[in-house]
XYZ file of C-alpha atoms in Angstrom:
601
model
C -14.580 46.554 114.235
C -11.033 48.416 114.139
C -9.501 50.284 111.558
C -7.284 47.416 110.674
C -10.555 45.212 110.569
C -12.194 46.967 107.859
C -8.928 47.628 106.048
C -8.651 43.736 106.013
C -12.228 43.103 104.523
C -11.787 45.653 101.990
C -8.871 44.088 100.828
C -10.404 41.044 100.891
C -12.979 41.711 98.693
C -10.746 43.625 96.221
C -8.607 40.365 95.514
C -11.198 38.548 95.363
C -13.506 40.677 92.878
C -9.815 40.971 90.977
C -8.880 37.265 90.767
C -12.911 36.214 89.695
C -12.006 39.645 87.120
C -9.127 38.182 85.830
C -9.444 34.465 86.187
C -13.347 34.064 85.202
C -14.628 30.765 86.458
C -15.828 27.944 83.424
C -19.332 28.034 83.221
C -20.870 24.228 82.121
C -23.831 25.027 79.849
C -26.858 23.058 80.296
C -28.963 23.538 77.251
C -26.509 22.012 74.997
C -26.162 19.120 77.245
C -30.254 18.559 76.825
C -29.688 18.894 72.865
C -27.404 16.702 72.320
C -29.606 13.843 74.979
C -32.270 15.074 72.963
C -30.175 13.710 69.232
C -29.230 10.593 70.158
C -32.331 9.381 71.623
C -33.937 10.919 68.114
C -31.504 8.669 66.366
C -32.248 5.569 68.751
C -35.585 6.057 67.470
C -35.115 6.212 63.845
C -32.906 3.012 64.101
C -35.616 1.257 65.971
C -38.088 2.513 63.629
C -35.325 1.195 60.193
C -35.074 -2.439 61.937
C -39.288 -2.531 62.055
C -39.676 -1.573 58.346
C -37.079 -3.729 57.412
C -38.715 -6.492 59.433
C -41.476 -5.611 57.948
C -40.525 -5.602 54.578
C -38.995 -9.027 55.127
C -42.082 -10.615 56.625
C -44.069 -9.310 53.812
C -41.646 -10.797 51.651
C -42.051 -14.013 53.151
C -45.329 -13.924 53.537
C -45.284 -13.645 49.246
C -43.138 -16.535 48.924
C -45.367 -18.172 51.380
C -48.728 -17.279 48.929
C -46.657 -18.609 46.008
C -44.632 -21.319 46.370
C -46.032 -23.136 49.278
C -43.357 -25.464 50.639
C -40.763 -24.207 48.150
C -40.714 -20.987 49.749
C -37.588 -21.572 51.037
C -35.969 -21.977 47.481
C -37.388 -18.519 46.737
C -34.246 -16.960 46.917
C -30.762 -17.762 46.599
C -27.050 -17.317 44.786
C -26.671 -16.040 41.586
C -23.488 -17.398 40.974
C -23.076 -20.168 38.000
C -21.788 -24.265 38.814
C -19.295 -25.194 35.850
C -18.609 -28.780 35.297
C -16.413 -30.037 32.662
C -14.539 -32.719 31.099
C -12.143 -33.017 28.347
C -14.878 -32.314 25.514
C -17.299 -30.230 26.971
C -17.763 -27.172 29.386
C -20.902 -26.874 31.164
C -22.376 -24.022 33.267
C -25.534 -24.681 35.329
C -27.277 -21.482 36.638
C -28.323 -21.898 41.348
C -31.655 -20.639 39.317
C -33.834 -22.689 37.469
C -30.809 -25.210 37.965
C -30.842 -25.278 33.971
C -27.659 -25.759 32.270
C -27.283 -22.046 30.506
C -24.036 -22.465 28.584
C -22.537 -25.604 26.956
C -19.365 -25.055 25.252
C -17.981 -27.442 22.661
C -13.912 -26.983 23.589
C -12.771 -28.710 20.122
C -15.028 -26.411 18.374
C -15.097 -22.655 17.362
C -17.528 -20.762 15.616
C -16.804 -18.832 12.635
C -15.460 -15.765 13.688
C -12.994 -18.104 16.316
C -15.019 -17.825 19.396
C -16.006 -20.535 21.753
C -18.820 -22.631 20.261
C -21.731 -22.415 22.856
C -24.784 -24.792 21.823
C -27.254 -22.762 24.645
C -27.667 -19.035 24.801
C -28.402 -18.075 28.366
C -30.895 -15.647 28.064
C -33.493 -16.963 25.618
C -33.334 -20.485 26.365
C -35.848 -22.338 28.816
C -35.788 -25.828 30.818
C -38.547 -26.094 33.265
C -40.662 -28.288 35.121
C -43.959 -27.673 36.067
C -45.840 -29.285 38.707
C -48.648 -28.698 41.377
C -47.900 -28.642 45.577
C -50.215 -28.034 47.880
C -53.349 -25.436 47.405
C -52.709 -26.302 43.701
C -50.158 -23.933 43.150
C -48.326 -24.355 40.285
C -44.929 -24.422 41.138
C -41.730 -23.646 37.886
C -38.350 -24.342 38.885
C -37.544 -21.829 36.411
C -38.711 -19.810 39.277
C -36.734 -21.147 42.119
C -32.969 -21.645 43.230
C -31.475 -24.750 44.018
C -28.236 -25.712 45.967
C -25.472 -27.204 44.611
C -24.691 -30.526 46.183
C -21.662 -33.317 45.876
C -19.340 -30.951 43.696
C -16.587 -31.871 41.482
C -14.812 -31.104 38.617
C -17.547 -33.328 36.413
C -20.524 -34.028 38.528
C -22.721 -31.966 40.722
C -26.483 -32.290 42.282
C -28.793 -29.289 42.363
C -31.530 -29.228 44.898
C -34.224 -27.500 45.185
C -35.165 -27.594 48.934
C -39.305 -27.834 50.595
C -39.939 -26.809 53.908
C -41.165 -30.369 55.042
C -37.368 -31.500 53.973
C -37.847 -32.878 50.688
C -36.348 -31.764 47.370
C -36.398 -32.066 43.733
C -32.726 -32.584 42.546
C -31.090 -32.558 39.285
C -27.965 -34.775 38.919
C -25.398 -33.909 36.225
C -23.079 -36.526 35.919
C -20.132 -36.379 32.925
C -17.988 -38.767 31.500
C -14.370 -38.840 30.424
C -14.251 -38.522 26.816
C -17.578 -38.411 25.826
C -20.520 -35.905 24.751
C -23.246 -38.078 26.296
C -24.016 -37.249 29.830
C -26.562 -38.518 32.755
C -29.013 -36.064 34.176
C -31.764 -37.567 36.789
C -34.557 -35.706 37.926
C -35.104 -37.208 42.071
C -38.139 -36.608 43.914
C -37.668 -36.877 47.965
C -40.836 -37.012 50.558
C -42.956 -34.928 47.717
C -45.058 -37.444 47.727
C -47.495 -35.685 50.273
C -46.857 -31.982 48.796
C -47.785 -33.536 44.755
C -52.273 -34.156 44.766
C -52.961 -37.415 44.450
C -54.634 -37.237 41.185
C -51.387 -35.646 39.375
C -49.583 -38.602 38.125
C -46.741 -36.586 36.017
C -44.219 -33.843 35.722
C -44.810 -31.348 32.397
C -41.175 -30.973 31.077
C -40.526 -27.793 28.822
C -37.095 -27.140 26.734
C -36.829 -24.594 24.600
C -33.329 -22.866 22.818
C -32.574 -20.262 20.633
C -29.547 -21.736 18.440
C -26.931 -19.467 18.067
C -25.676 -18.949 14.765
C -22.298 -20.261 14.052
C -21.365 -21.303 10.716
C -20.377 -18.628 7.772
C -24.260 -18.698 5.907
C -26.758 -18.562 8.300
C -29.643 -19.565 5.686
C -27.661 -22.885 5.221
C -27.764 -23.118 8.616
C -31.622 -22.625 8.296
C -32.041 -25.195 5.996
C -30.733 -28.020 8.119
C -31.705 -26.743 11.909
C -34.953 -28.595 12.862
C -36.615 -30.834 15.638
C -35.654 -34.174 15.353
C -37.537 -37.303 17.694
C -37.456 -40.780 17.656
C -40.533 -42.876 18.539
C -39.726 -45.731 21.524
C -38.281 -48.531 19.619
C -39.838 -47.173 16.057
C -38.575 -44.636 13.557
C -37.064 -41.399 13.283
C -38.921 -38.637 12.371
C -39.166 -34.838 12.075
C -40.363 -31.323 11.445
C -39.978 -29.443 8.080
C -36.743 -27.757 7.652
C -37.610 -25.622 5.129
C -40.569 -23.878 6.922
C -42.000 -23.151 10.462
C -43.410 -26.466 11.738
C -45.849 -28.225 14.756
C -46.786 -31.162 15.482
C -48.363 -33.650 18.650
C -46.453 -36.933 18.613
C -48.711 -39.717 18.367
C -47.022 -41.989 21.413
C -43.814 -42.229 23.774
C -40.373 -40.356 22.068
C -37.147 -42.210 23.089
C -35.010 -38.893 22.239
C -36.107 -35.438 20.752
C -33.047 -33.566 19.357
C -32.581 -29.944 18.588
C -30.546 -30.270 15.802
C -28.087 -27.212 14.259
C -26.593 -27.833 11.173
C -23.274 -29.510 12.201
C -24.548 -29.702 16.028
C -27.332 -30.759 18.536
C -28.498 -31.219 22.165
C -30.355 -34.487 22.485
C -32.497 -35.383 25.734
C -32.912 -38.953 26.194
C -35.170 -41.034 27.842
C -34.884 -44.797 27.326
C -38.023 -45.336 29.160
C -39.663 -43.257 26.667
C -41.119 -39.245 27.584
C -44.770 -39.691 28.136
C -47.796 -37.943 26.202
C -48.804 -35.178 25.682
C -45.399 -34.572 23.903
C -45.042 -32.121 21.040
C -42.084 -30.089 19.143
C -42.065 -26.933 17.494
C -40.311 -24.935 15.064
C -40.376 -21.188 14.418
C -37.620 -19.050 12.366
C -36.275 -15.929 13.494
C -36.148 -13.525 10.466
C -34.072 -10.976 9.980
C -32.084 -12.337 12.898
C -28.144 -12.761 12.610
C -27.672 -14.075 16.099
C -30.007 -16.633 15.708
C -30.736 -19.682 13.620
C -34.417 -21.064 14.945
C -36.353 -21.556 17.975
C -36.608 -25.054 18.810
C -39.335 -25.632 21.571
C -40.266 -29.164 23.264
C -42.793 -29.813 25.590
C -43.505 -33.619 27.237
C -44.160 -35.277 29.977
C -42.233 -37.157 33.397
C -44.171 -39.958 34.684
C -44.258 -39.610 38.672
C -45.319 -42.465 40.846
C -46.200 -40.900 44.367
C -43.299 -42.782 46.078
C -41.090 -41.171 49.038
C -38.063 -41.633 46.738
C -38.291 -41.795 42.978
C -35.235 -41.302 40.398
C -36.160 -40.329 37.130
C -32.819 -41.612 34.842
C -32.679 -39.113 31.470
C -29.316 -38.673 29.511
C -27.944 -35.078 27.372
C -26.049 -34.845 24.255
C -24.230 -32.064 23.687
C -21.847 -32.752 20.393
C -21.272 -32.564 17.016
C -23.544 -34.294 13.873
C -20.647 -36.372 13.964
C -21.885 -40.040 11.718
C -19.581 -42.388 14.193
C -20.175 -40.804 16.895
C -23.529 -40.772 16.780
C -23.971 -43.898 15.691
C -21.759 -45.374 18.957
C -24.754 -45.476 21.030
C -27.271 -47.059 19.035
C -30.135 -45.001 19.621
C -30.703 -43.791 15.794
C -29.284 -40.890 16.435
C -26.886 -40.716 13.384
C -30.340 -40.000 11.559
C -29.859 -36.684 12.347
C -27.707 -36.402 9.666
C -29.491 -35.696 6.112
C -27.867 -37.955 3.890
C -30.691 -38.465 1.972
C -33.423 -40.920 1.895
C -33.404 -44.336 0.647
C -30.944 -45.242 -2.183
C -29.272 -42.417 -1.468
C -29.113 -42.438 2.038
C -27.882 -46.172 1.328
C -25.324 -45.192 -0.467
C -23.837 -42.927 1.944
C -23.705 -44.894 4.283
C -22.324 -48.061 3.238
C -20.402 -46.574 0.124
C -19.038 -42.806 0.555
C -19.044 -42.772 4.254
C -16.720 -45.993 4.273
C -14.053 -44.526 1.743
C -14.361 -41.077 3.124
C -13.191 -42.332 6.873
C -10.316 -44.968 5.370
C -9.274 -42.127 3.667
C -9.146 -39.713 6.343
C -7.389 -42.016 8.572
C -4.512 -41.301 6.682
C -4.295 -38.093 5.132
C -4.942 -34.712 6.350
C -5.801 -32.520 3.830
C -10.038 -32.668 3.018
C -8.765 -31.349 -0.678
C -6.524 -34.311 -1.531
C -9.413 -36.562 -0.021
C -11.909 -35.294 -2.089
C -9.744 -35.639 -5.359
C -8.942 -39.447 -4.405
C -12.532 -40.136 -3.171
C -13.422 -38.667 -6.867
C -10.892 -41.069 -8.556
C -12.337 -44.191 -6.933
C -16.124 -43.525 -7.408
C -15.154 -42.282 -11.429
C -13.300 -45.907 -11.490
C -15.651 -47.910 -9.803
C -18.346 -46.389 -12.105
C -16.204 -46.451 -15.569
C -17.577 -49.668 -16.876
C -21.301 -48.140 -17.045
C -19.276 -45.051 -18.808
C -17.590 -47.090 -21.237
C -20.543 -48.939 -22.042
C -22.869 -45.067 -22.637
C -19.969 -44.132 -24.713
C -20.442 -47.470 -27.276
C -23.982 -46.676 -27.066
C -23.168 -42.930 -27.965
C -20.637 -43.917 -30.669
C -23.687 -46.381 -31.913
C -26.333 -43.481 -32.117
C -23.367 -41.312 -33.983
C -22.607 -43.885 -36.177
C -26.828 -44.183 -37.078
C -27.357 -40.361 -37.250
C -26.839 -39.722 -41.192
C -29.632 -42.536 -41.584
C -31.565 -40.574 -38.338
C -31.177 -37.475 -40.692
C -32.518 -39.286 -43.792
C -35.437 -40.619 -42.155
C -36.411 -37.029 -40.632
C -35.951 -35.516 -44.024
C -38.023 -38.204 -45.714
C -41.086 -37.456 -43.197
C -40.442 -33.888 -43.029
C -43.901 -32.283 -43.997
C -45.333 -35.553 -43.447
C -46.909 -37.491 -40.089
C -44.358 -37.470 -37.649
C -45.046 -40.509 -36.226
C -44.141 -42.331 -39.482
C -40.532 -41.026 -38.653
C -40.387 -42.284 -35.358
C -41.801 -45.693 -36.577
C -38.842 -45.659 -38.955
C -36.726 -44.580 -36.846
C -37.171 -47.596 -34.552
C -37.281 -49.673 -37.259
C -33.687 -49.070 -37.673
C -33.136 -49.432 -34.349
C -34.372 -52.955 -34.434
C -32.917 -53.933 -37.807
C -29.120 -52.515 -36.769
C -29.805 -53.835 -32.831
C -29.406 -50.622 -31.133
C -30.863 -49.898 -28.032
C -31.834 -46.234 -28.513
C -31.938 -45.793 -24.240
C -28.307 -47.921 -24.101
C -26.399 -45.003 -23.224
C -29.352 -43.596 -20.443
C -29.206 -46.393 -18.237
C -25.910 -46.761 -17.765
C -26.037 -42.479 -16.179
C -29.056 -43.560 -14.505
C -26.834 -45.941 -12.261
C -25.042 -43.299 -11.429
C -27.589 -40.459 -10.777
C -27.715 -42.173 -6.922
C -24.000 -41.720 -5.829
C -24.461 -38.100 -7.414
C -27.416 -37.366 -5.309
C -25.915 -38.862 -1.981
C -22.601 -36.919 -2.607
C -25.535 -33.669 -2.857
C -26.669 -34.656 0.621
C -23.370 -36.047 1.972
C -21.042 -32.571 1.864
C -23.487 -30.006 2.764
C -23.690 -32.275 6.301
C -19.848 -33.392 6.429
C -18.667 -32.044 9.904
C -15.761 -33.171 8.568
C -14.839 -30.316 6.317
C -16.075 -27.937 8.297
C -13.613 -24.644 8.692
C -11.300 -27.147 6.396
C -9.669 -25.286 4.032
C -7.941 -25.357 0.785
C -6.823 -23.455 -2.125
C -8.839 -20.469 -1.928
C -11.750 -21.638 0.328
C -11.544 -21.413 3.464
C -14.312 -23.665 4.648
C -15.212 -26.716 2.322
C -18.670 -26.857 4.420
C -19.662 -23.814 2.886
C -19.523 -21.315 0.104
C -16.141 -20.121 -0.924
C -15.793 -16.682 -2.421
C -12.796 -14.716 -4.452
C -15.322 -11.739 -4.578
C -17.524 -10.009 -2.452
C -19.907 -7.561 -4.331
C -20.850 -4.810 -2.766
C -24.753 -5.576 -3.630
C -26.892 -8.753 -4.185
C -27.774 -9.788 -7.382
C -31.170 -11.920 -7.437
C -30.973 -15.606 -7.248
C -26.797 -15.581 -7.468
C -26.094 -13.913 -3.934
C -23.212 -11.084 -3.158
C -20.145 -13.195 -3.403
C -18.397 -15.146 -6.036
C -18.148 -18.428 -5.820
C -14.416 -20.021 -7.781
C -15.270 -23.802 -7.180
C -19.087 -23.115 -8.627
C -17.846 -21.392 -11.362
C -14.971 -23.990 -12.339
C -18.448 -26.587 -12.060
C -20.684 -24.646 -14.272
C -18.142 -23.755 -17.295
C -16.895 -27.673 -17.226
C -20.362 -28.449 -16.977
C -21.045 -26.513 -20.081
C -17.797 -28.065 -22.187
C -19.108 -31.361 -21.420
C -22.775 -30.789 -22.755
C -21.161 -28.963 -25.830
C -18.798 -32.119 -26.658
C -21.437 -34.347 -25.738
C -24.179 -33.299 -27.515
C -25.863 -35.555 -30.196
C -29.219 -33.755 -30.459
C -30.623 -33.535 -34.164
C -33.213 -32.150 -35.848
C -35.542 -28.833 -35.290
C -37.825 -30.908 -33.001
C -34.763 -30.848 -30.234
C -34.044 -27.582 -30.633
C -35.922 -26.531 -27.038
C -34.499 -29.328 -25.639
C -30.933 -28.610 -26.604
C -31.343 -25.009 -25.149
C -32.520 -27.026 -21.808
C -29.200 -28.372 -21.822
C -26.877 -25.547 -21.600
C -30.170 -23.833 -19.268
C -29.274 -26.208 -16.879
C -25.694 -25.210 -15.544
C -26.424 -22.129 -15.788
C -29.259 -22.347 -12.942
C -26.778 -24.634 -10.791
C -24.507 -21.409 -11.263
C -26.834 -19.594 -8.759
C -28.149 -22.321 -6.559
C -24.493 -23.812 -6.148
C -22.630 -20.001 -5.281
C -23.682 -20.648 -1.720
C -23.739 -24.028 -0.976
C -20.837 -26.248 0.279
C -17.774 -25.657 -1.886
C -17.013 -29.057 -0.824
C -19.765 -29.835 -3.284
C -18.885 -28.119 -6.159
C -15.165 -28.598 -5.877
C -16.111 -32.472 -6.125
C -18.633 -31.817 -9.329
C -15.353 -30.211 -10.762
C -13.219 -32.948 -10.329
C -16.083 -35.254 -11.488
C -16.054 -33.024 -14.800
C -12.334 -33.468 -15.102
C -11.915 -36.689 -14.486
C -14.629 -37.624 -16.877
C -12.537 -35.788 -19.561
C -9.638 -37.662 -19.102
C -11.786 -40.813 -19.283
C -13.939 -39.887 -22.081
C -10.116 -39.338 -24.652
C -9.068 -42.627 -23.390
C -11.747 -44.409 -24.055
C -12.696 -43.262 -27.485
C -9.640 -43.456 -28.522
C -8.274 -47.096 -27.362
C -11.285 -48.502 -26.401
C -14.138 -47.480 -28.939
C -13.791 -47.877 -32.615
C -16.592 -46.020 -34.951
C -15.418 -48.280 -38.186
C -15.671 -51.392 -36.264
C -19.153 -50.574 -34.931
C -20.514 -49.756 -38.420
C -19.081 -53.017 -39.644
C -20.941 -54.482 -36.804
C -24.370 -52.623 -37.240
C -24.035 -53.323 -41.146
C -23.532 -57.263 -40.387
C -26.897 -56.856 -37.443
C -28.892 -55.364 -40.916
C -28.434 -58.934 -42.636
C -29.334 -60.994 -39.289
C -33.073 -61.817 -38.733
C -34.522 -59.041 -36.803
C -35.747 -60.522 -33.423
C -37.874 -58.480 -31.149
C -36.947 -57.463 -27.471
C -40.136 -57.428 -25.236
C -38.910 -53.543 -24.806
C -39.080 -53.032 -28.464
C -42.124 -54.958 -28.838
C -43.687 -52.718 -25.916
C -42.476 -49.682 -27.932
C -43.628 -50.224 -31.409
C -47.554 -51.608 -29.156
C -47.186 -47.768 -27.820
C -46.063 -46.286 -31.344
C -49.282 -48.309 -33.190
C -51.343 -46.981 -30.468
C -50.619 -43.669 -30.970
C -50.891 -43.485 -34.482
C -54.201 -45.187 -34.403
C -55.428 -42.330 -32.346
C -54.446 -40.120 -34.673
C -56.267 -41.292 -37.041
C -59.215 -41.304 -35.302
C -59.228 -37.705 -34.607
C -59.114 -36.772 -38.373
């Protein structure tokens, strides 16, 4: 090789080792290729291994519905979201689980404090039915979602789906303008999944009842179980106490009555046995009132198809409206028990309505209401007040007698004493049977405000709620058997009460000393029992008071004259004395008595 040759190479080399100097070539690094292969195929094989547990999981899942609910499995899960149906009266919300009916709010209606009146509490309250599938299990459809069907604004069907493609659906159904509704319970192709030898559904309803109203002991004492026997009579647990009991054959209707409300489930073809109610009081509670529990039975036929038709009511203790459907059940409402109940309801009920068809105010009502009972009753007053005038007229000869026999037998006076009776022809109970008469309007009125949905959250004057207690004073403590409140319209009845004993008094004598004291004992205890009860009530007793002021001037002073009923009782002295059988039966008693005396000395 020349010179030149080698020169060339050299330089060759040089530009070359220069340029790969200056310009270094990009190496690709293989390692980090192999780690990063290495990562995701690491986190192909976690995600493979995440969709097997989950599958897992889920199969294991559905292998526990499987164990316990059979066929039903399918309705083991589901959506949590609530189905509201409504009409103009009522609101209803019906929970996918269970498909129970969980709120019910009255919209004309508020509770106390102004908030929507709901009838169910969602949490505490229970409607189930229990049945047994196949492998016995016992399948709750507390337990299980249904579907919601058929939608609209006031109708919807809740199904509870089987495997084999049959349900159990509930059909709510309301109406325009009304607080009775339909509900069916429909059995499809269950027929093979029911045994044989199980011929019934077991139906349990239970609710907490909210409190509402202002006193929630008054509430208390009118919030029971209520059931009517298929075409017999109305009966029901204590209200006063916690209470059980079996019914004794098929129940038509069992109602959980509140005090001015109730939920009523119907069944015109009569629930069968075993069918009992139950009462228990929850103490110390403000929420609630009682727990009201129900358990009967569904009859179920075996058929492919079978519709079991049962109706709800969800309304007020409303007397008309109850009465409407002709079930009975306007008994709800305690207005007393025979006479009284009587009274009520062909009497005060009448002239309460006419009188509310026309005017507004519950106060004015109850002072005309007052005016028309005090007139319709005023010739059995006027005829007590001759009586009275009678016994006032006889007294100084009363007094005479009394004094004559003081240290001596008693019973000598009293013969005497009805002696002159006899000879001046006074009835000595003439001025007690004409208040009798009236003692049964005064005991329906007892029972007829208390239970007045009427009134309630009326107001007027000072109270604020004629269905309940009114107060111009809370105290800041309790004071035993009086309450912590003040009651106006109570206290207005008890000092009239106490004006009328003191101008009607016509006790003589030390032997009536104890009971003159009863007298004036007596409005004093309605002081305390009457400070929280309707003020309806006691607002009416005061106007009774008044009004029987008014009429007691009048008629002593143009209608009864003292001088002329001496004259008259002078003129009976002269007239041959002839016995009434009553007198007769008296003086048998008064011999009687004496003889026995006689015989113990």
């Amino acid at each position: 090789m020349d010179k030149n040759s080698i020169t060339g190479v050299i330089l060759i080399v040089l530009i070359v080792v220069g340029y790969n100097a200056l310009f270094p070539p990009v190496v690709e690094v293989e390692t980090p290729e192999k780690e990063t292969t290495t990562v995701v195929v690491e986190e192909e094989i976690v995600q493979e291994e995440t969709k097997n547990i989950v599958f897992s999981d889920t199969t294991a899942q559905n292998e526990s519905y499987q164990r316990a609910f059979g066929v039903f499995a399918p309705s083991a899960t589901g959506s949590d979201e609530d189905v509201v149906i409504e009409n103009d009266l009522i609101k209803l919300s019906i929970s996918p689980k269970g498909g129970r009916i969980v709120s019910a709010i009255l919209k004309d209606y508020q509770t106390t404090d102004s908030l929507p009146l709901n009838l169910i509490d969602r949490d505490s309250s229970v409607f189930n039915i229990t049945f047994f599938s196949e492998g016995n299990r016992i399948i709750n459809t507390q337990d299980l979602y249904f579907q919601s069907i058929d939608k609209t604004e006031n109708s919807v069907v809740m199904r509870m789906m089987a495997s084999n493609g049959g349900y159990l659906e509930y059909v709510y159904q309301l109406n325009a303008g009304d607080y009775m509704m339909d509900f069916k319970v429909n059995t499809v192709d269950l027929d093979d999944i029911i045994p044989s030898n199980r011929n019934d559904l077991e139906l349990k309803w239970s609710v907490n009842l909210p409190s509402t109203e202002k006193s929630i002991e008054n509430e208390r004492m009118y919030s029971t179980v209520y059931f009517k026997y298929l075409n017999d009579e109305v009966d029901y647990l204590s209200e006063t106490k916690d209470d059980e009991e079996s019914l004794s054959g098929k129940a038509q209707w069992i109602g959980l009555k509140h005090q001015f409300f109730s939920s009523v489930l119907i069944s015109n073809d009569g629930f069968e046995k075993p069918i009992s109610v139950k009462t228990t009081t929850k103490e110390g509670s403000t929420q609630f009132v009682k727990n009201l529990e129900v358990e009967a039975s569904l009859a179920y036929n075996h058929n492919a198809k079978e519709s079991i038709p049962l109706q709800f009511y969800f309304g007020p203790n409303h007397y008309e409206t109850l009465s409407s459907y002709n079930m009975d059940l306007e008994r709800m409402i305690p207005l007393g028990w025979g006479i009284f109940r009587w009274v009520n309801k062909y009497a005060v009920i009448p002239i309460f309505n006419w009188l509310d068809n026309s005017i507004t105010n519950y106060g004015i009502i109850i002072l005309i209401m007052t005016f028309i009972i005090k007139m319709a009753l005023a010739p059995f007053t006027l005829k007590a007040y001759k009586s009275q005038a009678k016994m006032k007229v006889l007294k100084p000869e009363i007094d005479k007698i009394n004094e004559k026999h003081k240290d001596k037998d008693p019973m000598k006076a009293q013969q005497a004493t009805m002696a002159l009776y006899k000879k001046a022809g006074v009835n000595p109970l003439g001025g007690c049977v004409p208040m009798l008469l009236q003692m049964p309007i005064l005991f329906a009125l007892f029972r007829f405000f208390p239970a007045s949905i009427e009134l309630r959250q009326k107001s007027f004057l000072w109270a604020t709620d004629l269905s309940t207690y009114d107060s111009v004073l809370d105290l800041p403590f309790e004071i035993p058997f009086y309450g912590d409140h003040v009651s106006l319209f109570t206290l207005l009845m008890t000092i009239s009460t106490l004006l009328y004993t003191r101008m009607n008094s016509q006790m003589s004598g030390p032997q009536m000393a104890q009971m003159k004291w009863m007298m004036y004992l007596m409005p004093i205890m309605f002081l305390g029992f009457f400070n929280n009860y309707a003020s309806g009530l006691s607002y009416y007793y005061f106007l009774a008071n008044m009004v029987t002021f008014g009429q007691q001037f009048v008629m002593r002073k143009y209608f009864i004259d003292e001088t002329a009923i001496l004259a008259q009782i002078e003129s009976n002295k002269k007239k041959p004395v002839k016995k009434s059988k009553f007198q007769k039966r008296l003086e048998d008693m008064a011999k009687k008595q004496q003889e026995a005396a006689n015989k113990r000395k």
